[in-house]
Amino acid sequence: MTEILFAGLPELEPGTVWLVGAGPGDPGLLTLHAANALRQADVIVHDALVNGECLKLAKPGATLEFAGKRGGKPSPKQRDISLRLVELARGGQRVLRLKGGDPFVFGRGGEEALTLVEHGIPFRIVPGITAGIGGLAYAGIPVTHREVNHAVTFLTGHDSSGVVPDRINWEGIAKGSPVIVMYMAMKHIGQIAANLIAAGRAPDEPVAFVCNAATADQEVLETTLSRAEADVAASGLEPPAIVVVGEVVRLRPSLDWRGALDGRKLVTDPLPDRSRNPA
């Protein structure tokens, strides 16, 4: 069966780096390309958000190097991580850079790939399921729903200096995006919520925090924009978290499939006040 699964997939050549997304947490969400990379790599340089169960798929004798960056905690500089990939590849290693979620969605994969190009290192990009989609799905929250939204915005809650990005057009997003999905936003949720309310979003608009998404430790907090900061503080929840703002949060009582596995009774009509248009 293994040979059938991996037949025809590319070889990770010596001196090459693959930038691979590991998905939001559940090892079952690894792509076949990601599993193929794990079984070939000599060195795996992995992020903090990569589930350790994924690393068990590494070939015997593979070297595991931790290169996690977590906000507010000591962590390697991005340039040093990128140059380490160059160093390993130049040493003839088959290098797997394994990143939580997707390498190109707030994952600094573009920065690392540009460094590889700068130094003439061959590379491949393997997309992964980003937490803003897969993590929310594991919480029973769809990022799009025909009766709720036809657009969604993904943004980061802090920039490289650790503060709320000043280049985000909060007014434009508040008025133009029915659903907003935010990465690394828990720490600054008070300021972000105030920005959105000041730009016209309703204080009672639904908000959900999905912590440790798609893992056994997943926890979900449902609240509103005006209460988000206080409710998060009272909950004691900690990052990593995905934050979603919008009416799609109201679908969770019907779509919380993981809760249903634990006995939660799902409701059949979470949006009773909305007109139905089956066309």
PDB file of C-alpha atoms in Angstrom:
ATOM      1  CA  MET A   1       0.000   0.000   0.000  1.00  0.00           C
ATOM      2  CA  THR A   2       2.828   2.422   0.830  1.00  0.00           C
ATOM      3  CA  GLU A   3       4.409   1.906  -2.566  1.00  0.00           C
ATOM      4  CA  ILE A   4       1.071   2.548  -4.255  1.00  0.00           C
ATOM      5  CA  LEU A   5       0.511   5.754  -2.266  1.00  0.00           C
ATOM      6  CA  PHE A   6       3.902   7.244  -3.070  1.00  0.00           C
ATOM      7  CA  ALA A   7       4.361   5.866  -6.582  1.00  0.00           C
ATOM      8  CA  GLY A   8       5.165   8.620  -9.047  1.00  0.00           C
ATOM      9  CA  LEU A   9       5.722  11.295  -6.400  1.00  0.00           C
ATOM     10  CA  PRO A  10       8.892  13.404  -6.670  1.00  0.00           C
ATOM     11  CA  GLU A  11      12.172  12.574  -4.990  1.00  0.00           C
ATOM     12  CA  LEU A  12      13.677  14.946  -2.479  1.00  0.00           C
ATOM     13  CA  GLU A  13      17.134  15.287  -3.970  1.00  0.00           C
ATOM     14  CA  PRO A  14      20.320  15.950  -1.961  1.00  0.00           C
ATOM     15  CA  GLY A  15      21.058  19.664  -1.761  1.00  0.00           C
ATOM     16  CA  THR A  16      17.382  20.544  -2.149  1.00  0.00           C
ATOM     17  CA  VAL A  17      14.939  22.208   0.260  1.00  0.00           C
ATOM     18  CA  TRP A  18      11.217  21.544   0.349  1.00  0.00           C
ATOM     19  CA  LEU A  19       9.034  24.131   2.111  1.00  0.00           C
ATOM     20  CA  VAL A  20       6.076  22.090   3.280  1.00  0.00           C
ATOM     21  CA  GLY A  21       2.839  22.894   5.091  1.00  0.00           C
ATOM     22  CA  ALA A  22       1.907  20.440   7.834  1.00  0.00           C
ATOM     23  CA  GLY A  23      -1.667  21.650   8.186  1.00  0.00           C
ATOM     24  CA  PRO A  24      -3.333  23.026  11.318  1.00  0.00           C
ATOM     25  CA  GLY A  25      -2.643  20.160  13.725  1.00  0.00           C
ATOM     26  CA  ASP A  26      -4.270  16.830  13.001  1.00  0.00           C
ATOM     27  CA  PRO A  27      -1.636  14.592  11.335  1.00  0.00           C
ATOM     28  CA  GLY A  28      -4.406  13.231   9.144  1.00  0.00           C
ATOM     29  CA  LEU A  29      -4.490  16.591   7.385  1.00  0.00           C
ATOM     30  CA  LEU A  30      -0.966  16.175   6.027  1.00  0.00           C
ATOM     31  CA  THR A  31      -0.938  16.024   2.246  1.00  0.00           C
ATOM     32  CA  LEU A  32       0.524  13.051   0.437  1.00  0.00           C
ATOM     33  CA  HIS A  33       3.371  15.269  -0.735  1.00  0.00           C
ATOM     34  CA  ALA A  34       4.088  16.229   2.878  1.00  0.00           C
ATOM     35  CA  ALA A  35       4.171  12.597   3.996  1.00  0.00           C
ATOM     36  CA  ASN A  36       6.421  11.807   1.048  1.00  0.00           C
ATOM     37  CA  ALA A  37       8.817  14.556   2.128  1.00  0.00           C
ATOM     38  CA  LEU A  38       8.888  13.303   5.715  1.00  0.00           C
ATOM     39  CA  ARG A  39       9.859   9.800   4.627  1.00  0.00           C
ATOM     40  CA  GLN A  40      12.803  11.107   2.541  1.00  0.00           C
ATOM     41  CA  ALA A  41      14.278  14.073   4.423  1.00  0.00           C
ATOM     42  CA  ASP A  42      17.703  13.854   6.080  1.00  0.00           C
ATOM     43  CA  VAL A  43      17.012  16.982   8.140  1.00  0.00           C
ATOM     44  CA  ILE A  44      13.620  18.335   9.201  1.00  0.00           C
ATOM     45  CA  VAL A  45      13.627  21.956  10.336  1.00  0.00           C
ATOM     46  CA  HIS A  46      10.239  22.378  11.965  1.00  0.00           C
ATOM     47  CA  ASP A  47       8.085  25.079  13.526  1.00  0.00           C
ATOM     48  CA  ALA A  48       6.598  25.173  17.017  1.00  0.00           C
ATOM     49  CA  LEU A  49       3.092  24.630  15.669  1.00  0.00           C
ATOM     50  CA  VAL A  50       3.886  21.347  13.910  1.00  0.00           C
ATOM     51  CA  ASN A  51       2.199  18.474  15.721  1.00  0.00           C
ATOM     52  CA  GLY A  52       4.804  16.079  17.096  1.00  0.00           C
ATOM     53  CA  GLU A  53       2.796  13.171  15.725  1.00  0.00           C
ATOM     54  CA  CYS A  54       3.628  14.383  12.221  1.00  0.00           C
ATOM     55  CA  LEU A  55       7.328  14.091  12.982  1.00  0.00           C
ATOM     56  CA  LYS A  56       6.893  10.392  13.760  1.00  0.00           C
ATOM     57  CA  LEU A  57       6.589   9.872  10.012  1.00  0.00           C
ATOM     58  CA  ALA A  58      10.226  10.893   9.554  1.00  0.00           C
ATOM     59  CA  LYS A  59      12.570   8.241   8.259  1.00  0.00           C
ATOM     60  CA  PRO A  60      14.805   6.484  10.825  1.00  0.00           C
ATOM     61  CA  GLY A  61      17.909   8.523  11.549  1.00  0.00           C
ATOM     62  CA  ALA A  62      16.535  11.822  10.285  1.00  0.00           C
ATOM     63  CA  THR A  63      17.724  14.876  12.213  1.00  0.00           C
ATOM     64  CA  LEU A  64      15.015  17.058  13.765  1.00  0.00           C
ATOM     65  CA  GLU A  65      15.850  20.734  14.225  1.00  0.00           C
ATOM     66  CA  PHE A  66      13.473  23.006  16.095  1.00  0.00           C
ATOM     67  CA  ALA A  67      13.123  26.486  14.597  1.00  0.00           C
ATOM     68  CA  GLY A  68       9.897  27.661  16.163  1.00  0.00           C
ATOM     69  CA  LYS A  69       8.975  31.319  16.428  1.00  0.00           C
ATOM     70  CA  ARG A  70       6.365  32.185  19.067  1.00  0.00           C
ATOM     71  CA  GLY A  71       5.262  35.709  19.862  1.00  0.00           C
ATOM     72  CA  GLY A  72       6.749  37.137  23.062  1.00  0.00           C
ATOM     73  CA  LYS A  73       9.125  34.219  23.564  1.00  0.00           C
ATOM     74  CA  PRO A  74      12.810  33.815  22.727  1.00  0.00           C
ATOM     75  CA  SER A  75      13.103  32.414  19.223  1.00  0.00           C
ATOM     76  CA  PRO A  76      15.587  32.292  16.356  1.00  0.00           C
ATOM     77  CA  LYS A  77      15.710  35.219  13.962  1.00  0.00           C
ATOM     78  CA  GLN A  78      14.040  34.617  10.633  1.00  0.00           C
ATOM     79  CA  ARG A  79      17.199  35.419   8.670  1.00  0.00           C
ATOM     80  CA  ASP A  80      19.133  32.842  10.698  1.00  0.00           C
ATOM     81  CA  ILE A  81      16.525  30.174   9.963  1.00  0.00           C
ATOM     82  CA  SER A  82      16.642  30.948   6.254  1.00  0.00           C
ATOM     83  CA  LEU A  83      20.438  30.807   6.161  1.00  0.00           C
ATOM     84  CA  ARG A  84      20.414  27.525   8.087  1.00  0.00           C
ATOM     85  CA  LEU A  85      18.375  25.999   5.272  1.00  0.00           C
ATOM     86  CA  VAL A  86      21.017  27.200   2.809  1.00  0.00           C
ATOM     87  CA  GLU A  87      23.802  25.758   4.950  1.00  0.00           C
ATOM     88  CA  LEU A  88      22.149  22.352   5.228  1.00  0.00           C
ATOM     89  CA  ALA A  89      21.412  22.157   1.514  1.00  0.00           C
ATOM     90  CA  ARG A  90      24.969  23.119   0.613  1.00  0.00           C
ATOM     91  CA  GLY A  91      26.102  20.272   2.850  1.00  0.00           C
ATOM     92  CA  GLY A  92      24.295  17.830   0.555  1.00  0.00           C
ATOM     93  CA  GLN A  93      21.353  17.186   2.886  1.00  0.00           C
ATOM     94  CA  ARG A  94      17.799  16.508   1.810  1.00  0.00           C
ATOM     95  CA  VAL A  95      16.134  19.339   3.714  1.00  0.00           C
ATOM     96  CA  LEU A  96      12.499  19.553   4.761  1.00  0.00           C
ATOM     97  CA  ARG A  97      11.324  22.866   6.172  1.00  0.00           C
ATOM     98  CA  LEU A  98       8.087  21.819   7.872  1.00  0.00           C
ATOM     99  CA  LYS A  99       5.738  24.624   8.805  1.00  0.00           C
ATOM    100  CA  GLY A 100       2.388  24.650  10.565  1.00  0.00           C
ATOM    101  CA  GLY A 101      -0.565  25.363   8.277  1.00  0.00           C
ATOM    102  CA  ASP A 102       0.518  26.616   4.861  1.00  0.00           C
ATOM    103  CA  PRO A 103       4.009  28.026   4.192  1.00  0.00           C
ATOM    104  CA  PHE A 104       2.669  31.022   2.270  1.00  0.00           C
ATOM    105  CA  VAL A 105      -0.167  32.030   4.641  1.00  0.00           C
ATOM    106  CA  PHE A 106       1.460  34.119   7.373  1.00  0.00           C
ATOM    107  CA  GLY A 107       4.150  31.454   7.518  1.00  0.00           C
ATOM    108  CA  ARG A 108       7.205  33.369   6.267  1.00  0.00           C
ATOM    109  CA  GLY A 109       7.606  30.778   3.528  1.00  0.00           C
ATOM    110  CA  GLY A 110       8.067  33.480   0.934  1.00  0.00           C
ATOM    111  CA  GLU A 111      10.972  34.977   2.875  1.00  0.00           C
ATOM    112  CA  GLU A 112      12.686  31.611   3.168  1.00  0.00           C
ATOM    113  CA  ALA A 113      12.141  30.783  -0.491  1.00  0.00           C
ATOM    114  CA  LEU A 114      13.606  34.136  -1.553  1.00  0.00           C
ATOM    115  CA  THR A 115      16.733  33.387   0.482  1.00  0.00           C
ATOM    116  CA  LEU A 116      17.049  30.031  -1.269  1.00  0.00           C
ATOM    117  CA  VAL A 117      16.768  31.765  -4.628  1.00  0.00           C
ATOM    118  CA  GLU A 118      19.376  34.297  -3.540  1.00  0.00           C
ATOM    119  CA  HIS A 119      21.837  31.484  -2.819  1.00  0.00           C
ATOM    120  CA  GLY A 120      20.954  29.276  -5.775  1.00  0.00           C
ATOM    121  CA  ILE A 121      19.367  26.453  -3.753  1.00  0.00           C
ATOM    122  CA  PRO A 122      16.762  24.309  -5.576  1.00  0.00           C
ATOM    123  CA  PHE A 123      13.431  24.169  -3.742  1.00  0.00           C
ATOM    124  CA  ARG A 124       9.834  23.015  -3.921  1.00  0.00           C
ATOM    125  CA  ILE A 125       6.737  24.487  -2.276  1.00  0.00           C
ATOM    126  CA  VAL A 126       4.173  22.053  -0.862  1.00  0.00           C
ATOM    127  CA  PRO A 127       0.980  23.835   0.242  1.00  0.00           C
ATOM    128  CA  GLY A 128      -0.769  22.827   3.438  1.00  0.00           C
ATOM    129  CA  ILE A 129      -4.225  23.377   4.901  1.00  0.00           C
ATOM    130  CA  THR A 130      -4.097  26.733   6.630  1.00  0.00           C
ATOM    131  CA  ALA A 131      -5.529  27.045  10.143  1.00  0.00           C
ATOM    132  CA  GLY A 132      -7.848  29.827   9.040  1.00  0.00           C
ATOM    133  CA  ILE A 133      -9.779  27.270   7.005  1.00  0.00           C
ATOM    134  CA  GLY A 134      -8.986  23.847   8.460  1.00  0.00           C
ATOM    135  CA  GLY A 135      -8.872  24.968  12.085  1.00  0.00           C
ATOM    136  CA  LEU A 136     -12.234  26.670  11.798  1.00  0.00           C
ATOM    137  CA  ALA A 137     -13.692  23.606  10.077  1.00  0.00           C
ATOM    138  CA  TYR A 138     -12.634  21.529  13.089  1.00  0.00           C
ATOM    139  CA  ALA A 139     -14.596  23.975  15.244  1.00  0.00           C
ATOM    140  CA  GLY A 140     -17.678  23.656  13.055  1.00  0.00           C
ATOM    141  CA  ILE A 141     -17.332  27.138  11.563  1.00  0.00           C
ATOM    142  CA  PRO A 142     -17.284  27.499   7.757  1.00  0.00           C
ATOM    143  CA  VAL A 143     -15.366  30.483   6.389  1.00  0.00           C
ATOM    144  CA  THR A 144     -18.035  30.907   3.709  1.00  0.00           C
ATOM    145  CA  HIS A 145     -21.729  30.101   3.721  1.00  0.00           C
ATOM    146  CA  ARG A 146     -24.091  31.038   0.928  1.00  0.00           C
ATOM    147  CA  GLU A 147     -26.660  32.645   3.229  1.00  0.00           C
ATOM    148  CA  VAL A 148     -24.073  34.653   5.138  1.00  0.00           C
ATOM    149  CA  ASN A 149     -21.111  35.820   3.046  1.00  0.00           C
ATOM    150  CA  HIS A 150     -19.601  35.914  -0.413  1.00  0.00           C
ATOM    151  CA  ALA A 151     -16.258  37.271   0.744  1.00  0.00           C
ATOM    152  CA  VAL A 152     -13.759  36.605   3.503  1.00  0.00           C
ATOM    153  CA  THR A 153     -10.627  38.456   4.618  1.00  0.00           C
ATOM    154  CA  PHE A 154      -7.563  36.860   6.198  1.00  0.00           C
ATOM    155  CA  LEU A 155      -5.271  39.114   8.215  1.00  0.00           C
ATOM    156  CA  THR A 156      -2.596  38.991  10.880  1.00  0.00           C
ATOM    157  CA  GLY A 157      -3.123  40.563  14.286  1.00  0.00           C
ATOM    158  CA  HIS A 158       0.460  41.725  14.668  1.00  0.00           C
ATOM    159  CA  ASP A 159       3.336  42.761  12.459  1.00  0.00           C
ATOM    160  CA  SER A 160       7.043  41.964  12.689  1.00  0.00           C
ATOM    161  CA  SER A 161       7.426  44.350  15.627  1.00  0.00           C
ATOM    162  CA  GLY A 162       4.652  42.646  17.596  1.00  0.00           C
ATOM    163  CA  VAL A 163       2.021  45.388  17.371  1.00  0.00           C
ATOM    164  CA  VAL A 164      -1.238  45.671  15.447  1.00  0.00           C
ATOM    165  CA  PRO A 165      -0.305  46.414  11.820  1.00  0.00           C
ATOM    166  CA  ASP A 166      -0.849  50.078  10.978  1.00  0.00           C
ATOM    167  CA  ARG A 167      -1.105  49.354   7.261  1.00  0.00           C
ATOM    168  CA  ILE A 168      -4.397  47.486   7.608  1.00  0.00           C
ATOM    169  CA  ASN A 169      -7.374  49.460   6.343  1.00  0.00           C
ATOM    170  CA  TRP A 170      -9.703  48.629   9.219  1.00  0.00           C
ATOM    171  CA  GLU A 171     -12.509  50.769   7.859  1.00  0.00           C
ATOM    172  CA  GLY A 172     -12.318  49.116   4.462  1.00  0.00           C
ATOM    173  CA  ILE A 173     -12.279  45.630   5.961  1.00  0.00           C
ATOM    174  CA  ALA A 174     -15.056  46.405   8.437  1.00  0.00           C
ATOM    175  CA  LYS A 175     -17.317  47.670   5.657  1.00  0.00           C
ATOM    176  CA  GLY A 176     -16.299  45.301   2.888  1.00  0.00           C
ATOM    177  CA  SER A 177     -15.713  41.879   4.441  1.00  0.00           C
ATOM    178  CA  PRO A 178     -18.627  40.038   6.080  1.00  0.00           C
ATOM    179  CA  VAL A 179     -16.231  37.491   7.606  1.00  0.00           C
ATOM    180  CA  ILE A 180     -12.788  38.300   9.006  1.00  0.00           C
ATOM    181  CA  VAL A 181     -10.335  35.550   9.939  1.00  0.00           C
ATOM    182  CA  MET A 182      -7.371  36.636  12.027  1.00  0.00           C
ATOM    183  CA  TYR A 183      -4.090  34.921  12.798  1.00  0.00           C
ATOM    184  CA  MET A 184      -1.995  35.898  15.843  1.00  0.00           C
ATOM    185  CA  ALA A 185      -4.701  38.305  17.003  1.00  0.00           C
ATOM    186  CA  MET A 186      -5.577  37.121  20.515  1.00  0.00           C
ATOM    187  CA  LYS A 187      -3.045  39.351  22.287  1.00  0.00           C
ATOM    188  CA  HIS A 188      -4.369  42.507  20.632  1.00  0.00           C
ATOM    189  CA  ILE A 189      -8.042  41.603  20.385  1.00  0.00           C
ATOM    190  CA  GLY A 190      -9.108  44.602  22.483  1.00  0.00           C
ATOM    191  CA  GLN A 191      -7.578  47.094  20.086  1.00  0.00           C
ATOM    192  CA  ILE A 192      -8.696  45.149  17.030  1.00  0.00           C
ATOM    193  CA  ALA A 193     -12.290  44.917  18.260  1.00  0.00           C
ATOM    194  CA  ALA A 194     -12.298  48.641  19.024  1.00  0.00           C
ATOM    195  CA  ASN A 195     -10.993  49.381  15.526  1.00  0.00           C
ATOM    196  CA  LEU A 196     -13.743  47.304  13.923  1.00  0.00           C
ATOM    197  CA  ILE A 197     -16.530  48.747  16.063  1.00  0.00           C
ATOM    198  CA  ALA A 198     -15.300  52.278  15.389  1.00  0.00           C
ATOM    199  CA  ALA A 199     -15.422  51.443  11.679  1.00  0.00           C
ATOM    200  CA  GLY A 200     -19.054  50.340  11.885  1.00  0.00           C
ATOM    201  CA  ARG A 201     -19.172  46.676  12.931  1.00  0.00           C
ATOM    202  CA  ALA A 202     -21.920  45.853  15.421  1.00  0.00           C
ATOM    203  CA  PRO A 203     -20.729  45.422  19.033  1.00  0.00           C
ATOM    204  CA  ASP A 204     -22.837  42.261  19.328  1.00  0.00           C
ATOM    205  CA  GLU A 205     -21.398  40.655  16.180  1.00  0.00           C
ATOM    206  CA  PRO A 206     -20.380  37.017  16.843  1.00  0.00           C
ATOM    207  CA  VAL A 207     -16.711  36.207  17.409  1.00  0.00           C
ATOM    208  CA  ALA A 208     -15.045  32.851  18.016  1.00  0.00           C
ATOM    209  CA  PHE A 209     -11.582  31.976  19.266  1.00  0.00           C
ATOM    210  CA  VAL A 210     -10.325  28.540  18.252  1.00  0.00           C
ATOM    211  CA  CYS A 211      -7.285  27.626  20.342  1.00  0.00           C
ATOM    212  CA  ASN A 212      -5.000  24.692  19.491  1.00  0.00           C
ATOM    213  CA  ALA A 213      -7.131  24.099  16.429  1.00  0.00           C
ATOM    214  CA  ALA A 214      -7.450  20.594  15.000  1.00  0.00           C
ATOM    215  CA  THR A 215      -5.693  18.968  17.957  1.00  0.00           C
ATOM    216  CA  ALA A 216      -6.889  16.963  20.946  1.00  0.00           C
ATOM    217  CA  ASP A 217      -6.475  20.137  23.035  1.00  0.00           C
ATOM    218  CA  GLN A 218      -8.734  22.281  20.877  1.00  0.00           C
ATOM    219  CA  GLU A 219     -10.889  24.766  22.787  1.00  0.00           C
ATOM    220  CA  VAL A 220     -13.437  27.187  21.386  1.00  0.00           C
ATOM    221  CA  LEU A 221     -14.736  30.397  22.924  1.00  0.00           C
ATOM    222  CA  GLU A 222     -17.788  32.060  21.410  1.00  0.00           C
ATOM    223  CA  THR A 223     -18.362  35.706  22.284  1.00  0.00           C
ATOM    224  CA  THR A 224     -19.039  39.085  20.650  1.00  0.00           C
ATOM    225  CA  LEU A 225     -16.882  41.961  19.477  1.00  0.00           C
ATOM    226  CA  SER A 226     -17.677  44.136  22.490  1.00  0.00           C
ATOM    227  CA  ARG A 227     -17.045  41.325  24.984  1.00  0.00           C
ATOM    228  CA  ALA A 228     -14.153  39.604  23.236  1.00  0.00           C
ATOM    229  CA  GLU A 229     -11.317  41.127  25.275  1.00  0.00           C
ATOM    230  CA  ALA A 230     -12.985  40.560  28.645  1.00  0.00           C
ATOM    231  CA  ASP A 231     -14.191  37.057  27.820  1.00  0.00           C
ATOM    232  CA  VAL A 232     -10.772  35.942  26.589  1.00  0.00           C
ATOM    233  CA  ALA A 233      -9.131  37.266  29.739  1.00  0.00           C
ATOM    234  CA  ALA A 234     -11.692  35.499  31.939  1.00  0.00           C
ATOM    235  CA  SER A 235     -11.377  32.229  30.023  1.00  0.00           C
ATOM    236  CA  GLY A 236      -7.654  31.826  30.613  1.00  0.00           C
ATOM    237  CA  LEU A 237      -7.205  30.617  27.049  1.00  0.00           C
ATOM    238  CA  GLU A 238      -3.812  31.085  25.439  1.00  0.00           C
ATOM    239  CA  PRO A 239      -2.493  31.223  21.880  1.00  0.00           C
ATOM    240  CA  PRO A 240      -2.100  29.752  19.356  1.00  0.00           C
ATOM    241  CA  ALA A 241      -5.555  30.753  18.250  1.00  0.00           C
ATOM    242  CA  ILE A 242      -7.526  31.592  15.162  1.00  0.00           C
ATOM    243  CA  VAL A 243     -10.089  34.357  15.596  1.00  0.00           C
ATOM    244  CA  VAL A 244     -13.112  34.690  13.340  1.00  0.00           C
ATOM    245  CA  VAL A 245     -15.551  37.601  13.229  1.00  0.00           C
ATOM    246  CA  GLY A 246     -18.876  37.291  11.441  1.00  0.00           C
ATOM    247  CA  GLU A 247     -22.262  35.639  11.206  1.00  0.00           C
ATOM    248  CA  VAL A 248     -20.694  32.296  10.216  1.00  0.00           C
ATOM    249  CA  VAL A 249     -19.978  31.782  13.922  1.00  0.00           C
ATOM    250  CA  ARG A 250     -23.738  31.317  14.426  1.00  0.00           C
ATOM    251  CA  LEU A 251     -23.537  28.116  12.375  1.00  0.00           C
ATOM    252  CA  ARG A 252     -21.447  26.350  15.012  1.00  0.00           C
ATOM    253  CA  PRO A 253     -24.425  24.967  17.001  1.00  0.00           C
ATOM    254  CA  SER A 254     -25.346  23.039  13.851  1.00  0.00           C
ATOM    255  CA  LEU A 255     -21.910  22.186  12.470  1.00  0.00           C
ATOM    256  CA  ASP A 256     -19.851  21.367  15.574  1.00  0.00           C
ATOM    257  CA  TRP A 257     -19.183  17.833  14.372  1.00  0.00           C
ATOM    258  CA  ARG A 258     -16.474  17.185  16.965  1.00  0.00           C
ATOM    259  CA  GLY A 259     -18.856  18.243  19.707  1.00  0.00           C
ATOM    260  CA  ALA A 260     -21.447  15.870  18.292  1.00  0.00           C
ATOM    261  CA  LEU A 261     -18.970  13.017  18.651  1.00  0.00           C
ATOM    262  CA  ASP A 262     -18.893  13.848  22.367  1.00  0.00           C
ATOM    263  CA  GLY A 263     -22.669  13.976  22.644  1.00  0.00           C
ATOM    264  CA  ARG A 264     -23.574  17.547  21.731  1.00  0.00           C
ATOM    265  CA  LYS A 265     -27.013  17.755  20.139  1.00  0.00           C
ATOM    266  CA  LEU A 266     -26.812  19.742  16.950  1.00  0.00           C
ATOM    267  CA  VAL A 267     -29.599  22.120  15.948  1.00  0.00           C
ATOM    268  CA  THR A 268     -31.134  21.985  12.487  1.00  0.00           C
ATOM    269  CA  ASP A 269     -31.773  25.666  11.779  1.00  0.00           C
ATOM    270  CA  PRO A 270     -29.062  27.982  13.118  1.00  0.00           C
ATOM    271  CA  LEU A 271     -30.146  30.957  10.985  1.00  0.00           C
ATOM    272  CA  PRO A 272     -33.954  30.955  11.371  1.00  0.00           C
ATOM    273  CA  ASP A 273     -34.222  34.687  10.662  1.00  0.00           C
ATOM    274  CA  ARG A 274     -32.659  34.442   7.218  1.00  0.00           C
ATOM    275  CA  SER A 275     -34.624  33.927   4.024  1.00  0.00           C
ATOM    276  CA  ARG A 276     -33.843  30.729   2.176  1.00  0.00           C
ATOM    277  CA  ASN A 277     -32.746  30.815  -1.444  1.00  0.00           C
ATOM    278  CA  PRO A 278     -32.068  27.252  -2.594  1.00  0.00           C
ATOM    279  CA  ALA A 279     -31.296  28.305  -6.156  1.00  0.00           C
TER     280      ALA A 279
END
